[in-house]
Coordinates of C-alpha atoms and ligand atoms in Angstrom, one line a residue:
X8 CA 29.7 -7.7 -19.1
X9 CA 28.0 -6.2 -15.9
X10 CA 25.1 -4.0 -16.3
X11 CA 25.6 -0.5 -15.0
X12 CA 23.7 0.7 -12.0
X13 CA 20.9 3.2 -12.1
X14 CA 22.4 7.0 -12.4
X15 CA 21.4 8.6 -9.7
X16 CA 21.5 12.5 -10.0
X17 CA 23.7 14.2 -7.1
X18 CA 24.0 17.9 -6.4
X19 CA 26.4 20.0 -4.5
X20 CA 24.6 22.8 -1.9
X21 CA 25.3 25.5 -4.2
X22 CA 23.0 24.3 -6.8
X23 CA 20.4 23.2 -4.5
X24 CA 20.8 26.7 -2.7
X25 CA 19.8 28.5 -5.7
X26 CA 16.7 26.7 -5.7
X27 CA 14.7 28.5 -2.8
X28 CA 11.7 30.5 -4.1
X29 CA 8.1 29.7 -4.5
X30 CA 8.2 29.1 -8.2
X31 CA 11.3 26.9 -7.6
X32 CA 11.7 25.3 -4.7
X33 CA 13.9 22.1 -3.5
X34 CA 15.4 20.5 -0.2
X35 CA 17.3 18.1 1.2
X36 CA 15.9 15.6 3.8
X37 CA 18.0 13.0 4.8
X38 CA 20.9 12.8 2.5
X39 CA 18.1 13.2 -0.4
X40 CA 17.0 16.1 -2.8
X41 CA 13.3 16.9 -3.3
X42 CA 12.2 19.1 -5.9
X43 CA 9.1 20.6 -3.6
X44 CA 8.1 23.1 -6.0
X45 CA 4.6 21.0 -7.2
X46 CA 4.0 19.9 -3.7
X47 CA 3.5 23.7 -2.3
X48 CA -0.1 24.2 -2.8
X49 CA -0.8 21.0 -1.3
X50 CA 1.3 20.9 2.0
X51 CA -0.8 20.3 5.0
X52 CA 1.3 22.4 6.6
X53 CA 1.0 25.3 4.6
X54 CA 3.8 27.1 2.1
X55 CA 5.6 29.6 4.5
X56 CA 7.4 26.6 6.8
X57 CA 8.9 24.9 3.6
X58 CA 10.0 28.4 1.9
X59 CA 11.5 28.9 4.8
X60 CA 13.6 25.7 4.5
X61 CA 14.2 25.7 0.7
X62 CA 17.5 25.2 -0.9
X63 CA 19.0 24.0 2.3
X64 CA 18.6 20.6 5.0
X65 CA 15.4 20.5 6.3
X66 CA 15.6 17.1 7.7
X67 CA 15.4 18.2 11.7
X68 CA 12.3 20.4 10.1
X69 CA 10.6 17.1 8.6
X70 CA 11.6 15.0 11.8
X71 CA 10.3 17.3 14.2
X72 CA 6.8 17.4 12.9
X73 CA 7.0 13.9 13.3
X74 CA 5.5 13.7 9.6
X75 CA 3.2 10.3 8.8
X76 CA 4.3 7.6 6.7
X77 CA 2.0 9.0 4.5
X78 CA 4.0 12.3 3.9
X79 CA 7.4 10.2 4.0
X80 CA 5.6 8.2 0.9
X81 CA 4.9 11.4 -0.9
X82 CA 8.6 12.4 -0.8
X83 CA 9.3 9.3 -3.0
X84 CA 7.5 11.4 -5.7
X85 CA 9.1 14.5 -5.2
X86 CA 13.1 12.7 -5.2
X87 CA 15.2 14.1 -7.9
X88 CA 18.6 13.0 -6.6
X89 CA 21.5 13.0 -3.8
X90 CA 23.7 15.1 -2.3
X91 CA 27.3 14.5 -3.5
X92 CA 29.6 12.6 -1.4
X93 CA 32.1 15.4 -1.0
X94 CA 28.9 17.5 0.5
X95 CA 27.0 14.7 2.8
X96 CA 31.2 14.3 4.0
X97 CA 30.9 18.2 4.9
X98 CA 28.3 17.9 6.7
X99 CA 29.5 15.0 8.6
X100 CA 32.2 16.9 9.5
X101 CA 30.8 19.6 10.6
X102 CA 28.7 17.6 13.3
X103 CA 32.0 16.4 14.1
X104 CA 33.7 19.9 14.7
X105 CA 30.1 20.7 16.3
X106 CA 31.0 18.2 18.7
X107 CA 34.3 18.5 19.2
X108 CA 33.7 22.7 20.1
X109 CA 31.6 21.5 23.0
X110 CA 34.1 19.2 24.2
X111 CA 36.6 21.6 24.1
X112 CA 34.1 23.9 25.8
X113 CA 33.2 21.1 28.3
X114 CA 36.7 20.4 29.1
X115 CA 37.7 24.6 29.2
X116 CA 35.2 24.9 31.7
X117 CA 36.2 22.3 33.9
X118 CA 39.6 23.5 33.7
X119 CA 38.9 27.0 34.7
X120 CA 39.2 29.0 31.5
X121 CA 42.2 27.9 30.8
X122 CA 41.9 24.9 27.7
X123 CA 43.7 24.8 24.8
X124 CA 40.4 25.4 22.2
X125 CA 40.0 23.2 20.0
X126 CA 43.8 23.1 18.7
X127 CA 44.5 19.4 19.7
X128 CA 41.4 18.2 17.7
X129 CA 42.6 19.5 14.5
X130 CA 44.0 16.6 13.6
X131 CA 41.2 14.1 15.0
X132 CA 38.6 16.2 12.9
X133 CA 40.3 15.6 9.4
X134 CA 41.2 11.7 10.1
X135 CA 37.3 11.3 11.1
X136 CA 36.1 13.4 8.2
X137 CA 38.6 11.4 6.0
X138 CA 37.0 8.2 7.0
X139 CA 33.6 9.3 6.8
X140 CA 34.3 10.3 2.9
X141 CA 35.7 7.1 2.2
X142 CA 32.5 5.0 4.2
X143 CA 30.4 7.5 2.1
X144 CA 32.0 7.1 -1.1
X145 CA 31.5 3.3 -0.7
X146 CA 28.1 3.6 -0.2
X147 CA 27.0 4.9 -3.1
X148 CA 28.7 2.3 -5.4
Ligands
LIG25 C1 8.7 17.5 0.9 C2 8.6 17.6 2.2 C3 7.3 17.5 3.0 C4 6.2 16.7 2.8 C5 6.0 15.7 1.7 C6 5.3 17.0 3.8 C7 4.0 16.4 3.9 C8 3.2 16.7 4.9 C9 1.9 16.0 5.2 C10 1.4 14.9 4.3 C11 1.3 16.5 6.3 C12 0.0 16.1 6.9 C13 0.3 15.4 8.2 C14 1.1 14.1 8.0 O1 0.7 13.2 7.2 O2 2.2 13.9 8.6 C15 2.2 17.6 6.7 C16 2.0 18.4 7.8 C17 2.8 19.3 8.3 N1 4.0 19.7 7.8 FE1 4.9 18.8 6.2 N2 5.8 18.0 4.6 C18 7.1 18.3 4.1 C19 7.9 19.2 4.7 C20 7.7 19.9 5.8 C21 8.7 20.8 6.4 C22 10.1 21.1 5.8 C23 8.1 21.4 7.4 C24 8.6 22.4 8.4 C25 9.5 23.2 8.2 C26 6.7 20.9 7.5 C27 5.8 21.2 8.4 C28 4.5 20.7 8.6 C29 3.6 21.0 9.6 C30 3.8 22.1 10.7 C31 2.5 20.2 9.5 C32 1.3 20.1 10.4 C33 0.1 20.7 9.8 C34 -1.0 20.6 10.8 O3 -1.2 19.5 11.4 O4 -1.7 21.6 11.0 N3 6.5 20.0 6.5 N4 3.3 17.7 5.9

């Protein structure tokens, strides 16, 4: 018999979205969910830059600070799960059609106006987002 692994808590964005008030207040950094609620009074930074950024991604927030080690230690405390495959996949993918838009921009502009959009991508965008659900999924096991 094999031991199960830890259970590790993971949330879809509209749970984590409802969670964006003062008295009640989480985010995601990095793939991670952080129940920051506690932590308010104490931010450095003050309260109004992470209300702004609660129930949603504030990773490029965090990164940009260029936060210490010290504050990436303190988010250990604050961790109360993951974001579910199927939503860390969605958001993959949508860095993915990001990309592909400016391509197809890139490529309409060099073409004089006249470019298809991003039509022939379609298919490119679901195989990639495919694959990236099935690296994520094997991930997590
Ligand atoms: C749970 C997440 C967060 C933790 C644990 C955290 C922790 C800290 C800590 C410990 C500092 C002091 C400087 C340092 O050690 O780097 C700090 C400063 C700061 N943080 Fe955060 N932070 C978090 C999220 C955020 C977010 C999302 C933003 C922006 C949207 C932000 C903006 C700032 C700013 C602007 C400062 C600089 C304050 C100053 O030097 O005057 N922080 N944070």
């Amino acid at each position: 018999m094999t031991t199960p692994a830890k259970e590790i808590r993971t949330f879809e964005w509209s749970e984590i979205a409802a969670h964006k008030t003062r008295d009640d207040l989480w985010m995601v950094i990095d793939g991670k969910v952080y129940d920051t609620t506690k932590f308010l009074d104490e931010h450095p930074g003050g309260e109004e830059v992470m209300i702004e950024v609660g129930g949603q991604d504030a990773s490029e927030a965090f990164e940009e600070i260029g936060h210490s080690d010290d504050a990436r230690a303190l988010l250990e405390s604050l961790y109360i799960g993951d974001l579910s495959v199927a939503a860390k996949a969605g958001k993959a993918a949508a860095k993915v059609v990001d990309g592909a838009q400016a391509t197809a921009d890139a490529v309409k502009q060099k073409a004089g106006g006249s470019g298809f959009g991003l039509f022939p991508l379609v298919p490119l965008v679901a195989v990639v987002a495919f694959a990236v659900y099935k690296y994520l999924e094997k991930q997590q096991v």
